[in-house]
Structures are given as structure tokens and as C-alpha cells.
XYZ file of C-alpha atoms in Angstrom:
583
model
C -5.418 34.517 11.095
C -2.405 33.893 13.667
C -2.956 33.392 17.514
C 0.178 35.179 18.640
C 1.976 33.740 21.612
C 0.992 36.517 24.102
C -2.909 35.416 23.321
C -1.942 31.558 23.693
C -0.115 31.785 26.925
C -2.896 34.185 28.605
C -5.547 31.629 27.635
C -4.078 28.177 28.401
C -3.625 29.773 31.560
C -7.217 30.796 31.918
C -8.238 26.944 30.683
C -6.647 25.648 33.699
C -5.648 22.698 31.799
C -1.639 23.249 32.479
C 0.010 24.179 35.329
C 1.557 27.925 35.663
C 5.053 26.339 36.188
C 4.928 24.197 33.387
C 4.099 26.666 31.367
C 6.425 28.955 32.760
C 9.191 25.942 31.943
C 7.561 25.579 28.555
C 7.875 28.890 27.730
C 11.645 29.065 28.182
C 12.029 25.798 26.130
C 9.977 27.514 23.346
C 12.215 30.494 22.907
C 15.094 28.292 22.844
C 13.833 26.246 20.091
C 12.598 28.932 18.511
C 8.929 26.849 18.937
C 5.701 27.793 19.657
C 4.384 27.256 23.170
C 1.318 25.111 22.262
C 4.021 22.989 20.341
C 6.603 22.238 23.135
C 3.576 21.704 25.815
C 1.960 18.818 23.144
C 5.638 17.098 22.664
C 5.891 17.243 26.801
C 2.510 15.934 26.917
C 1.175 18.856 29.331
C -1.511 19.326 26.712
C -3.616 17.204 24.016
C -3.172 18.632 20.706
C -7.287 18.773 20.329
C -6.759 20.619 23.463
C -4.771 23.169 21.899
C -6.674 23.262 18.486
C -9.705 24.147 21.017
C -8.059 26.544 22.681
C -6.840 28.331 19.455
C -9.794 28.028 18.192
C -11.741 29.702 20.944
C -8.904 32.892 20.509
C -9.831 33.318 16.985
C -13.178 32.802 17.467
C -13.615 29.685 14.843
C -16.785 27.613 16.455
C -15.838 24.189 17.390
C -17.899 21.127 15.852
C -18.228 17.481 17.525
C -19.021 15.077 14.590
C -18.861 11.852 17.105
C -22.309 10.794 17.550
C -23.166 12.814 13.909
C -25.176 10.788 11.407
C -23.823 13.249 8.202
C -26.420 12.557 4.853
C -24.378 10.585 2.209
C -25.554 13.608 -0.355
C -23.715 15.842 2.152
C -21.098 13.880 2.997
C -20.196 13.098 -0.858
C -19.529 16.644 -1.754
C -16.041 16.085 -0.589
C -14.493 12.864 -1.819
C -13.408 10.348 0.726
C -9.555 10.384 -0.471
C -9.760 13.903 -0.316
C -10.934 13.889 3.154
C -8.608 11.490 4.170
C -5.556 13.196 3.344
C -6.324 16.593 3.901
C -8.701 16.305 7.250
C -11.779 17.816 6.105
C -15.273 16.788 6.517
C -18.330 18.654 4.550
C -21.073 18.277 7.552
C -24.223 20.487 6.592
C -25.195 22.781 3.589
C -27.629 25.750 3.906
C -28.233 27.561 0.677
C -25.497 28.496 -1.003
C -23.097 27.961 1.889
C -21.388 24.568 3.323
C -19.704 23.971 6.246
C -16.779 22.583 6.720
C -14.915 20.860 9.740
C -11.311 20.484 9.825
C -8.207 19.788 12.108
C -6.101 22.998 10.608
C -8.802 25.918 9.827
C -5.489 27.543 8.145
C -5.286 24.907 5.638
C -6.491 27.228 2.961
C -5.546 25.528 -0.293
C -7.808 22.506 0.888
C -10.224 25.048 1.151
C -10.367 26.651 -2.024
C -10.073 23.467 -3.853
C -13.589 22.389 -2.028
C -14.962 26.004 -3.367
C -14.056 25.346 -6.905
C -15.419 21.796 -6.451
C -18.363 22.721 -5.006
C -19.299 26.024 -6.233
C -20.156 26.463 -2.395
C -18.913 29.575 0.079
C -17.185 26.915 2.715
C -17.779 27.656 6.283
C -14.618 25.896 8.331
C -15.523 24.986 11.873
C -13.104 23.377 13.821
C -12.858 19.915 15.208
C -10.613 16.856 16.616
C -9.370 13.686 15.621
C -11.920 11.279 16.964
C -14.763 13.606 14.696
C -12.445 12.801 11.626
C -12.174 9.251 12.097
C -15.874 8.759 12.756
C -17.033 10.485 9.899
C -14.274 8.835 7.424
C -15.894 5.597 8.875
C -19.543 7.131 7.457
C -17.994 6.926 4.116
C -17.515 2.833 4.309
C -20.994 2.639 5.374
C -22.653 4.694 3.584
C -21.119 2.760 0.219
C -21.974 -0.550 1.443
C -25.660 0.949 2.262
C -25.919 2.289 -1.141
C -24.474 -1.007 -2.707
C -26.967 -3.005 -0.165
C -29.922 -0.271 -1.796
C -28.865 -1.295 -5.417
C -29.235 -4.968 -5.234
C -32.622 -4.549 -3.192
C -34.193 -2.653 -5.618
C -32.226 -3.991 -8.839
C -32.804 -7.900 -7.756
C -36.521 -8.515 -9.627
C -35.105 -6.716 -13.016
C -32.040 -9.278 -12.546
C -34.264 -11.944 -12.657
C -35.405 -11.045 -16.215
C -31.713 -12.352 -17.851
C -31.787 -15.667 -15.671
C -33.917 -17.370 -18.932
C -30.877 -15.530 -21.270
C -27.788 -17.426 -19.290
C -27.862 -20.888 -21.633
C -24.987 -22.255 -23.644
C -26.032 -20.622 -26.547
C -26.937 -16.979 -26.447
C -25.634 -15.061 -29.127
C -22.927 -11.700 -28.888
C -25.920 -9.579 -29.401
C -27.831 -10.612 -26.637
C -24.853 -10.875 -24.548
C -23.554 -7.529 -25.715
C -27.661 -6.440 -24.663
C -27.218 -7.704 -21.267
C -23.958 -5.855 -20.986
C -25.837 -2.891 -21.124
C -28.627 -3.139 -19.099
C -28.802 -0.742 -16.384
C -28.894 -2.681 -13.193
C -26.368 -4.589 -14.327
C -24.260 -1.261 -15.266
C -25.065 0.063 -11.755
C -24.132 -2.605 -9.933
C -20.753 -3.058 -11.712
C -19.717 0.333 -11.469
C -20.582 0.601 -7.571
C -19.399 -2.865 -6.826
C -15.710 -1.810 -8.599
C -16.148 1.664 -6.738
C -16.614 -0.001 -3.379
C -13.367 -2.036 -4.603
C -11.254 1.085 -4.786
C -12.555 2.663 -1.292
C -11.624 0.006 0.831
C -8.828 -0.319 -0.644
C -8.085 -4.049 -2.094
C -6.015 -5.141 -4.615
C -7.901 -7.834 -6.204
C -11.596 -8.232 -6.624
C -12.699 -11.830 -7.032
C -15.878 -12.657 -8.688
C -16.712 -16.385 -8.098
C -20.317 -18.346 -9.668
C -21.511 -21.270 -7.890
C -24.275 -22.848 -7.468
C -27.263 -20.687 -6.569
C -25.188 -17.687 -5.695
C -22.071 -14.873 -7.355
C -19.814 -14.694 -4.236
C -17.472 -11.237 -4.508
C -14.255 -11.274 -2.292
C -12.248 -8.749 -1.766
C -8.222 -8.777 -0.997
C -7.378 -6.230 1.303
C -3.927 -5.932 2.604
C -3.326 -9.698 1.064
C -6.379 -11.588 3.293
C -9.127 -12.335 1.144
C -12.237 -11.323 2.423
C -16.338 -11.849 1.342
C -17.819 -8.994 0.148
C -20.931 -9.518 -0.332
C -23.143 -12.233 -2.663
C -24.975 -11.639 -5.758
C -28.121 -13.371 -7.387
C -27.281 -16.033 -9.237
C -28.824 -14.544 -11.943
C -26.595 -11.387 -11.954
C -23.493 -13.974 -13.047
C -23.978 -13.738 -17.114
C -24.695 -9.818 -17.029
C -21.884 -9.185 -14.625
C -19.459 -11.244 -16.574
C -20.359 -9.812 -20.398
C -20.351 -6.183 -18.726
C -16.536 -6.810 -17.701
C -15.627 -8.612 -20.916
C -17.078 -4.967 -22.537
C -14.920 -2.747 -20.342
C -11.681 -4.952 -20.867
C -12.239 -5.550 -24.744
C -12.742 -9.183 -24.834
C -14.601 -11.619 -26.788
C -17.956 -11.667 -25.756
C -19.405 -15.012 -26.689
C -16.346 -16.865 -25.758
C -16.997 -19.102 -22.635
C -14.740 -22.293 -23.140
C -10.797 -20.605 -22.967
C -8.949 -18.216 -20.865
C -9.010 -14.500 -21.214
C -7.364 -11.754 -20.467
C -7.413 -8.033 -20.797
C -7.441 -4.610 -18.588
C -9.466 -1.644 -18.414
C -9.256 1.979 -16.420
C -11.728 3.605 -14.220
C -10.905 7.390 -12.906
C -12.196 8.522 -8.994
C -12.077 11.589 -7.709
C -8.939 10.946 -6.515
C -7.645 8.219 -7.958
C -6.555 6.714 -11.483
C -7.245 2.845 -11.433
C -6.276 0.417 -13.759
C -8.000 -3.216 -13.838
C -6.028 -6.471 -15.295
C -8.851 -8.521 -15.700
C -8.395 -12.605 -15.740
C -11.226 -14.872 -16.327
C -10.931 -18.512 -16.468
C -14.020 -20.838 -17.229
C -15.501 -23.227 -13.869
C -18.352 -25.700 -14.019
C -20.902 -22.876 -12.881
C -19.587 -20.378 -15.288
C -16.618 -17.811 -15.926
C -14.409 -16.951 -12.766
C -12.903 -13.000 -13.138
C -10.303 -12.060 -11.043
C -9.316 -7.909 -11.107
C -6.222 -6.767 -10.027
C -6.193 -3.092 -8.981
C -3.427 -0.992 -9.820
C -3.295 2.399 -8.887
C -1.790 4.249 -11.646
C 0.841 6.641 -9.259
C 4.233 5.178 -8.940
C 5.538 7.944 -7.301
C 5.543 9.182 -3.959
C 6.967 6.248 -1.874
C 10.426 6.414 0.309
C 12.305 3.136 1.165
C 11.850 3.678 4.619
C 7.873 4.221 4.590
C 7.933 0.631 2.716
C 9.994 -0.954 5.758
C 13.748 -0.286 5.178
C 15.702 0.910 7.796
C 19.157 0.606 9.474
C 22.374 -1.025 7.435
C 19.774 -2.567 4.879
C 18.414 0.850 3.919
C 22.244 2.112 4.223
C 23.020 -0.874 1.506
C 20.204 -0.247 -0.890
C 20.743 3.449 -0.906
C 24.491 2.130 -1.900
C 23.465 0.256 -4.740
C 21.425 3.108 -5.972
C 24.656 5.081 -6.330
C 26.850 2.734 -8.483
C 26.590 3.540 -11.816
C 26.791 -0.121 -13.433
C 25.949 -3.893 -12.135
C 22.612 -5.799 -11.201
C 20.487 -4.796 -8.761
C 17.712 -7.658 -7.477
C 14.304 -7.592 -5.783
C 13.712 -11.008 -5.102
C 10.080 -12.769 -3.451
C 7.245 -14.590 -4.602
C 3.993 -13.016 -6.259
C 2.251 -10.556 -4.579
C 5.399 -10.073 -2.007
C 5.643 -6.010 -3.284
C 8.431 -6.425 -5.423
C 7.386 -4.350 -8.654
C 6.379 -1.201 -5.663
C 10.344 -1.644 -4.439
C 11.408 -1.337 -7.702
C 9.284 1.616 -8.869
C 10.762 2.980 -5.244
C 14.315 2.632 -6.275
C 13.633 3.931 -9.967
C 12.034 6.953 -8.424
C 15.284 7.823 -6.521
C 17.331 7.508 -9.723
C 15.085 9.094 -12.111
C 16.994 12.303 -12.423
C 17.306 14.872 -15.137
C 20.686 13.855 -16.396
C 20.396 10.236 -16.823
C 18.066 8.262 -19.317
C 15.772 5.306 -18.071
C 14.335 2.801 -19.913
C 11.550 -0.727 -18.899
C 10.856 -3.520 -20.461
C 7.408 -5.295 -18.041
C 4.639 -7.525 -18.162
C 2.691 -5.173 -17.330
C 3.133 -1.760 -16.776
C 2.255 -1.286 -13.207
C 2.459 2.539 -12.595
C 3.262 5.169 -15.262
C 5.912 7.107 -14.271
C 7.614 10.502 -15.431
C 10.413 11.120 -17.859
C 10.606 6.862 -17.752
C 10.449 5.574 -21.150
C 8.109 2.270 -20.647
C 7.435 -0.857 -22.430
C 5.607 -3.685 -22.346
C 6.034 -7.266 -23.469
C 3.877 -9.045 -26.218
C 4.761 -12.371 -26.370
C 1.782 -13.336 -29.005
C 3.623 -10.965 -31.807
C 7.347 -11.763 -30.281
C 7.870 -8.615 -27.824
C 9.302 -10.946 -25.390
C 11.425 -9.813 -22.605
C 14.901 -10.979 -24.320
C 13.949 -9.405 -27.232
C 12.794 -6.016 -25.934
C 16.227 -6.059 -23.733
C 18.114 -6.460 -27.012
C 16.398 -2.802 -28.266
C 16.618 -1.541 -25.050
C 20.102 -1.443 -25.001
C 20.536 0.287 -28.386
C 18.171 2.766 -26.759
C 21.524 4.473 -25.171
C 19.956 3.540 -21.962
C 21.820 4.629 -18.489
C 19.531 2.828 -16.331
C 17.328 -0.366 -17.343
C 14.469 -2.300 -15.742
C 13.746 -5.233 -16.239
C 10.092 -6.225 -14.918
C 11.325 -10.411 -14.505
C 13.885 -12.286 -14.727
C 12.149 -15.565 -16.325
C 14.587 -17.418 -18.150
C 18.078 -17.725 -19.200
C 17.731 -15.485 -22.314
C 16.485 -12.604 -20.405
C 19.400 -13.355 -17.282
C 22.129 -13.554 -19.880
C 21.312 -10.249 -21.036
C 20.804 -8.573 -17.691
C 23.992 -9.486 -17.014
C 25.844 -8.656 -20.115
C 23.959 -5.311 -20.169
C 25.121 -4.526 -16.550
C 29.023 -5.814 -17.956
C 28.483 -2.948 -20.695
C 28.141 -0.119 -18.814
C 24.743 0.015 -17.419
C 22.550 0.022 -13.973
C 20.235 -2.898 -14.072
C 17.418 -3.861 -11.569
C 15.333 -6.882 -11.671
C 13.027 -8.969 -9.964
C 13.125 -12.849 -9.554
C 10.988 -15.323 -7.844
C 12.727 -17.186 -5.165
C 12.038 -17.708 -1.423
C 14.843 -15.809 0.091
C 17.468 -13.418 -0.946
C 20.159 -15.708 -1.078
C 18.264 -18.396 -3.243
C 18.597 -15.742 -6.187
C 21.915 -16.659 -6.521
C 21.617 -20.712 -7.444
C 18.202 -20.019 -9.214
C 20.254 -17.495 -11.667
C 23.425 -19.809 -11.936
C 20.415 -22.754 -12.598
C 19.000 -20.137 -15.287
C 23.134 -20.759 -16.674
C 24.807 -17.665 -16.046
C 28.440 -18.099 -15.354
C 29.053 -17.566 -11.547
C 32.189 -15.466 -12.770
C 30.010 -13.007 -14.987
C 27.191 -12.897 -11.930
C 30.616 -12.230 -9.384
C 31.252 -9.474 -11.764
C 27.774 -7.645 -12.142
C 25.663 -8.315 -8.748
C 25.677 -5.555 -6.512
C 22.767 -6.404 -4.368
C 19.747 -8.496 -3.611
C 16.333 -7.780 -1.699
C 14.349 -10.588 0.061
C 11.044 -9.262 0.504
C 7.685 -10.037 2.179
C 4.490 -8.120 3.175
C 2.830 -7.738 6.628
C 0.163 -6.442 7.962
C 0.197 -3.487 10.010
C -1.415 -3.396 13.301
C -3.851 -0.640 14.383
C -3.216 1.891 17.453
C -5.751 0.580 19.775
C -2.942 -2.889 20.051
C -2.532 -4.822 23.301
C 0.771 -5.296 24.627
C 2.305 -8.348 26.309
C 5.747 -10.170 26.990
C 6.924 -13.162 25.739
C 8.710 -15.742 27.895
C 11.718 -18.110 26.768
C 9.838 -20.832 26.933
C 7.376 -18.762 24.661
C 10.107 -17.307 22.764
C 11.700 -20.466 21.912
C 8.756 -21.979 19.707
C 8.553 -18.374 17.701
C 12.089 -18.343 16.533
C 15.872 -19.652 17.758
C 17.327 -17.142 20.269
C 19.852 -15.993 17.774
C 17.616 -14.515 15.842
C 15.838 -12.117 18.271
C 18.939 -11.128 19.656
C 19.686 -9.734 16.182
C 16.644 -8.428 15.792
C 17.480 -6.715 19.477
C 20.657 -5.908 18.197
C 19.602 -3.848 14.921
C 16.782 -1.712 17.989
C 19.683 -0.726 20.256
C 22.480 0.147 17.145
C 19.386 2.490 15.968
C 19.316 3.793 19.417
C 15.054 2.209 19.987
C 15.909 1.288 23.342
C 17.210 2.674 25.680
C 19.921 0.920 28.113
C 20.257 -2.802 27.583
C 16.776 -4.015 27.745
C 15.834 -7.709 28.214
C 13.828 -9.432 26.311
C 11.609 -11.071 28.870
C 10.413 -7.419 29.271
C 10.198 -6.284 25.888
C 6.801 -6.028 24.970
C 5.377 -6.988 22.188
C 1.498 -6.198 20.639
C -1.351 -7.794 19.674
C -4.316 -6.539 17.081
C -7.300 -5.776 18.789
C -10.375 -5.720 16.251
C -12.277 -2.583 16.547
C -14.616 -0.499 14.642
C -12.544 1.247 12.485
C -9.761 -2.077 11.638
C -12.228 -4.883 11.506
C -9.481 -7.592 12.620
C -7.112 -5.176 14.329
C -4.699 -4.425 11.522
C -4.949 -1.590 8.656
C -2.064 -1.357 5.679
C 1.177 -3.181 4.827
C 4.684 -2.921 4.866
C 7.993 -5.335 3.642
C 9.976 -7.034 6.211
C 13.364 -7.626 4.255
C 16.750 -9.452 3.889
C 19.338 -7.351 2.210
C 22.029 -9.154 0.997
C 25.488 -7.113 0.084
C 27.494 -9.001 -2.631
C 30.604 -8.103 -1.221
C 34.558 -10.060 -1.913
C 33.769 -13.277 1.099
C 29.800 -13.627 -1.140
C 31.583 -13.508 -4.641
C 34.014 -16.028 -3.331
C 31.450 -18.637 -1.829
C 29.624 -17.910 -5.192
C 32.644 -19.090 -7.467
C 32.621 -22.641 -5.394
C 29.363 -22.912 -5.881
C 27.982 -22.437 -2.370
C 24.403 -23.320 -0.749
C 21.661 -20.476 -0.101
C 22.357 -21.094 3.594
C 26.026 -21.325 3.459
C 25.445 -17.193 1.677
C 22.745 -16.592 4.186
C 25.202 -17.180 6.829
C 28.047 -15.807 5.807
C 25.826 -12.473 5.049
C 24.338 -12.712 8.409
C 27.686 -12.784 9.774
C 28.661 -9.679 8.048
C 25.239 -7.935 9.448
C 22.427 -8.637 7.262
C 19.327 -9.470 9.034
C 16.821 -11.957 7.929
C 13.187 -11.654 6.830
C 12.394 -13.750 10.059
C 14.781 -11.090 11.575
C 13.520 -8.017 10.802
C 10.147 -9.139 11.489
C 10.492 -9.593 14.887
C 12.529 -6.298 15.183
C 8.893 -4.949 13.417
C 6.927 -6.653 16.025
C 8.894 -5.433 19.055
C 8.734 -1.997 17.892
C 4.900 -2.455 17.720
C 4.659 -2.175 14.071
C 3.286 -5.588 13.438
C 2.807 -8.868 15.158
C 4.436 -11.902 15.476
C 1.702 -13.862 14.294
C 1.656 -11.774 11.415
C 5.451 -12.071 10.519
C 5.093 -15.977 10.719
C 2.573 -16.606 8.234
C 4.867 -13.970 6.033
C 7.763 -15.620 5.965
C 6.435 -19.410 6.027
C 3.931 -18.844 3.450
């Protein structure tokens, strides 16, 4: 069903809401663009966009539901997967028979409809409704799994009790591999790993102490608690992981690792699984990876301006060394899955060599290193370039072996792209020449590096303010906001010549649905362009801050840099974008 313009106009200017002239001036616009009227009054602001899904709503005769102040059951509520109903807008609200009823944002969004049908088995009723509905009802989902978690260790705690006698020294696999399987401890697993994936962390950390299992979360790289668990939980919890990863069950005294999957509605998961033994018992730590490397664009991880111009450069050569460079957990392997995913075309053949395999990806042909049977990365380079390989990945530079044949592998004809620890893009270049690669053979091959961090995104309900000199002076040296005011007005930001003493920048401001104000991550980054004045500074053996400056000079901006440009275009703070780059 269509509203046709006719229909829109005659009832907007029944609602009262807009004025007959600027509808009137609206309407000209709209021809011109070849837009529709509710479109061009939304973008002028004459008219809330819940306004006009109201309004269309009210022509086609689709009821309108308010979900704000809605308690929806969890059974309910459940029939549509949270990711689902994240991405797509759709809530399931109440069910009557056979029949379920849906509300949505876009009532024409039929293939999200159909796929709840076949889900359900339901006839779906779509009602209409607005953003703030949404948002409060995704919120239901958080609760509603913590309630249910809350529900499980209430009523699960007394049977938990039962194993405290079984967590000695000395109890055998069997028993262990009996505990393993008991059902509140296989309930309580699952759900805690579930709740994991929801909110969205990327490591689970299950600590023992004392009297107490404390679970903490890290979600958008803060640790957080989670929640605490009976003591007597700690030898059940830990055999049912060492099950699910494959390990050895009645070893306590050594290190272990291992990884397991777990499938969601939505989602594929994979869990690397580290335990290391502590005086109260074993410590597991879970890294979440979610198994979909595609799907990301440089400029949705942060990139932008001359460094996303540069990078997109480098993706077009067809030989030399590309570089990702940042410590752990700094989003390096999700750049370089990025990049891949640009060059993984039909007519060129791509091979990896990583510790692990982070995200499976199409028509890639992946490996991964065993160092305990001598799959090391050196090695698995050597076979990879017999492979007749046009691109090759690298997951770490680690050593000399494994630089020395990155670099003779980009002097042979191929694209290479790597990642290597160091604080700052320019550091990559001593740390590789330390590693004893010739500076002429690095002159030769590097094309560019990435200096990358991660941030934390702030919310939409932020606070603005300005920053004095005085104030300004203790975040950073003048210099460097003025580039980072600089790289704003050459991508036309700002308008005029602003000054910074009335720039504003934001501050989180916690709230219901973003606990401490901020929600997601992106990279601030340094992207340095090996071009002839770099090569030559590299040949005599030059300082990471004589390259830094002579790159800044020729327009790269810093980490420090493009954070603040981030935080005075309201994407993050400046709080945030200190503890990034001084951690």
C-alpha cells in the first residue's frame, strides 16, 4: 500500500502540524528533487519523521501502537530475536490465537515480515509505531535476560550446593566430567554465555575467590561486573567449559587453552577459551568472536579525509607491505579483515596465515598456525607463497623470520598486509629494522602504515560545552587541535572559520539505555604514507618522531589528532581519546 502525494498533502494540512506556506514551499522543492513531500518537510525539520509515519499511517488506515510505558511478556517478546529486532525495527507485542502482532517503524518492510511468519508459524498483524517504542522495548530484552539469569541462580543455588563437598584436589575425570553435566550447572553456563553475546562484550571473565565466582564482562574495552556466582558453582562452571572447548578435564596445575562455537538466532560465535590456575582455583577468560568478517567500510571504522584517501591507495597497488600497527585489543585484525574485504575480488587469489582465525571469510583461503607440530608463521609463509598467491595476510609480524619473508614476498610480486605491535605508526619502522630487515629492502616494499586505537562512542542524549585555552592547553599543544581543526574545515564540517573557544565539544551523559553515556567503538588513526622524504629519513636511520614529523608535515594527522577532530565533531570525548592514546 502507497499513500500517494495528493492524500499526504491534503492530510498534513488537515493535522495542522505544518504551515500552508511551508508546505506550499515544500512542495515545489519536492518536485524538483523528484522527492516525496513528507521527505523534504523531515530534512527542513517542518515535521518529525514519527509525525509523518503517524500521519501515513492514519491514510492507510494501519492502527498506531505506543509501546513506552508497555511491560511486553519475555515469552512474547522472544518470538522475535533481539538482533533481529534491532536491525530490522520490529517488535512482537501481543499474540491472540493464531495471530501476532507486530509493531514496526516501516509497515512496508515486508521481507521482515514474512521472515517472522516462517519463524513463527504466526499470521503477523503490523501496527505502527515510533522510535522511542523501539528503543524501550529493545531495552526489555536486557532486562528480561538479566531477570531470567537472576531466576536461574535463585532457584538453581541449593542444587549448587550439592558439588561444594566434590571441589577437593582430588576428584577424579568422571566425577568432574559428572558435574559437567549437571543441569543447573548446564543452564547457567549456557544463559550466562547467552547474556555474554546480547550485550555485546568481547571477553567474558570468570574469576574464583574466596567465598564468591565474580563474572565480568568487557564491553566496548571497560571491564565491567556482571554478576557473582556461589562459590560453589566454581568447579562445575569450570569442568563444563573445559567440555565445550575440548580440554583436559582433571588438569588443574598448567595453562590451557582451546575454543568452542555457540550459534544465536542471529549470530555465529566463536569462544577462545584461556584458563590459567590462581590460589582459589582456575581463572577462564573467553574471547568472543563473531564469526562475520564481512560487512564493514573503512569509514564506519573511523577513516576519513586524506587517511582514508591513502589507505584506499595502498589497496590499489598491486605489490609492497601494507601495516596495521597498535597494541592488543586496539582493532587491528577488524582493519585488516576491512581492507581484505575490499580486495577480495573474483580475479585475484588470497591467501592467510593467523593465530587464530578471527572471522571466516569468502573465497579467502585461511590458515592457521600450530606451533606445537611446527606450523609456525615463517613456515606457513614459505607454502603460502608457492600457493601462487596474489594477495597474502599475514596475521603478525613476530619475529625476524616471519618480517624477512613479508618483505621478500612483497619484493616478488605480491600484496602483503600485516599487523605489528608498536605504540604508534611510525615506531613500526625501527621495531622492523630491530626485527633486522635491511632499511633498503623495507624502502623498497612499505607502502603504508596504520596507527590505530579504539574509543568509545558517546550516546545522543551528550552535553555540550567549550573549552577555554587555558583548558585547552592541559588536553593537548595548540598545534595539534589546529590540525585537528584543519582536517573539519578541508572536509567542509564547519562552516566559515570557526574558533575554537566556541567549538563545542560533548560530554556522555549516563542514561537508561547507555549506562555510562557511551554505546560502541570506533579507531582514531595515524596514517602514515611511505613516500621518497620517509624512505630517505629511513635509510639514515631516523627516530619515530623525526618520521612522525616529517609525515605530519606532509598531512598525516596523529592518533592524538584525529581524536580530537572525533571529539569536536561529537563523536567521542576528549576524556575518552586520552585514556586511548596514553594507555
Amino acid at each position: 500500500m502507497h499513500v500517494s502525494e495528493s492524500e499526504l498533502k491534503d492530510f498534513i494540512i488537515d493535522s495542522g502540524l505544518v504551515s500552508r506556506k511551508d508546505i506550499d514551499s515544500a512542495e515545489t522543492e519536492a518536485k524538483d528533487r523528484k522527492q516525496s513531500l513528507g521527505d523534504i518537510l523531515v530534512s527542513r525539520g517542518a515535521l518529525t519523521k514519527d509525525a509523518l509515519r503517524r500521519i501515513k499511517a492514519y491514510v492507510l488506515g494501519i492502527p498506531f501502537v505506543n509501546l513506552k510505558d508497555r511491560k511486553i511478556p519475555l515469552e512474547i517478546l522472544s518470538l522475535i530475536p533481539e538482533p533481529i529486532a534491532r536491525t530490522h525495527s520490529i517488535i512482537a507485542f501481543k499474540k491472540e490465537n493464531d495471530s501476532l502482532e507486530v509493531a514496526m517503524l516501516d509497515t512496508e518492510d515486508l521481507p521482515s515480515i514474512d521472515s517472522v511468519k516462517k519463524k513463527t508459524g504466526l499470521k503477523i498483524l503490523a501496527r505502527l509505531t515510533d522510535d522511542d517504542s523501539v528503543k524501550h522495548a529493545l531495552l526489555q530484552y536486557q532486562k528480561s535476560l538479566k531477570e531470567e539469569f537472576g531466576d536461574i541462580i535463585g532457584t538453581e543455588a541449593g542444587k549448587l550446593k550439592l558439588v561444594k563437598e566434590a571441589g577437593g584436589e582430588d576428584v577424579s575425570g568422571e566425577d568432574l566430567k559428572k558435574m559437567a553435566e549437571d543441569l543447573p550447572i548446564v543452564r547457567i553456563v549456557d544463559t550466562l554465555l547467552r547474556h555474554a553475546i546480547s550485550q555485546g562484550a568481547s571477553d567474558v571473565h570468570i574469576e574464583p575467590t574466596e567465598n564468591e565466582v565474580l563474572v565480568r564482562y568487557r564491553i566496548d574495552g571497560i571491564l565491567h561486573d556482571a554478576m557473582t556466582l556461589p562459590h560453589a558453582a566454581a568447579a562445575g562452571i569450570t569442568a563444563r567449559i573445559k567440555v565445550l572447548a575440548s580440554l583436559k578435564l582433571d588438569e588443574k596445575r598448567l595453562p590451557q587453552d582451546g575454543r568452542f562455537k555457540m550459534e544465536t538466532e542471529a549470530d555465529k560465535v566463536s569462544f577462545r577459551v584461556s584458563l590459567l590456575p590462581t590460589y582459589y582455583g582456575e581463572k577462564i577468560v573467553m574471547r568472543l568472536l563473531r564469526e562475520t568478517g564481512e560487512g564493514f567500510t573503512l569509514d564506519v571504522l573511523g577513516f576519513h579525509g586524506e587517511g582514508l584517501e591513502r589507505v584506499h591507495d595502498a589497496t590499489k597497488q598491486t605489490t609492497g607491505l601494507i601495516l596495521i600497527s597498535g597494541p592488543t585489543g586496539s582493532g587491528k585484525t577488524t582493519t585488516l579483515y576491512t581492507v581484505l574485504d575490499i580486495l577480495n575480488t573474483p580475479d585475484v587469489n588470497i591467501s592467510t596465515i593467523e593465530d587464530p582465525i578471527e572471522y571466516q571469510m569468502k573465497r579467502i583461503n585461511q590458515s592457521q598456525v600450530a606451533p606445537q607440530i611446527g606450523f609456525t608463521f615463517a613456515n606457513g609463509l614459505r607454502s603460502l607463497v608457492r600457493q601462487d598467491p596474489d594477495i597474502i595476510m599475514v596475521g603478525e609480524i613476530r619475529d625476524g623470520e616471519t618480517a624477512s619473508l613479508a618483505i621478500n614476498a612483497a619484493l616478488t610480486g605480491h600484496l602483503v598486509l600485516s599487523t605489528i605491535h608498536t605504540n604508534s605508526a611510525a615506531g613500526a619502522i625501527p621495531r622492523l629494522i630491530d626485527m633486522g630487515v635491511e632499511p633498503f629492502l623495507l624502502v623498497s616494499t612499505l607502502k603504508v602504515i596504520v596507527g590505530q586505537r579504539l574509543v568509545r562512542k558517546l550516546c545522543d542524549g551528550k552535553e555540550a560545552y567549550t573549552l577555554s585555552k587555558e583548558e585547552r592547553d592541559k588536553v593537548a599543544p595548540p598545534a595539534r587541535f589546529d590540525a585537528a581543526l584543519a582536517a573539519l574545515t578541508e572536509e567542509k564540517l564547519v562552516k566559515g572559520s570557526p574558533s575554537l573557544d566556541k567549538l563545542p565539544f560533548y560530554r556522555p551523559v549516563p542514561s537508561q539505555e547507555c549506562e555510562d553515556g557511551y554505546k560502541g567503538r570506533l579507531g582514531i588513526h595515524e596514517v602514515l604514507r611511505v613516500t621518497s622524504t620517509i624512505r630517505e629519513l629511513m635509510l639514515h636511520s631516523a627516530t619515530p618522531e623525526q618520521l612522525e614529523e616529517q609525515a605530519r608535515k606532509e598531512g598525516m594527522l596523529t592518533m592524538l589528532e584525529d581524536g580530537l577532530y572525533k571529539a569536536m565533531r561529537g563523536i567521542t570525548s576528549i576524556e575518552e581519546v586520552l585514556r586511548a592514546v596514553t594507555d
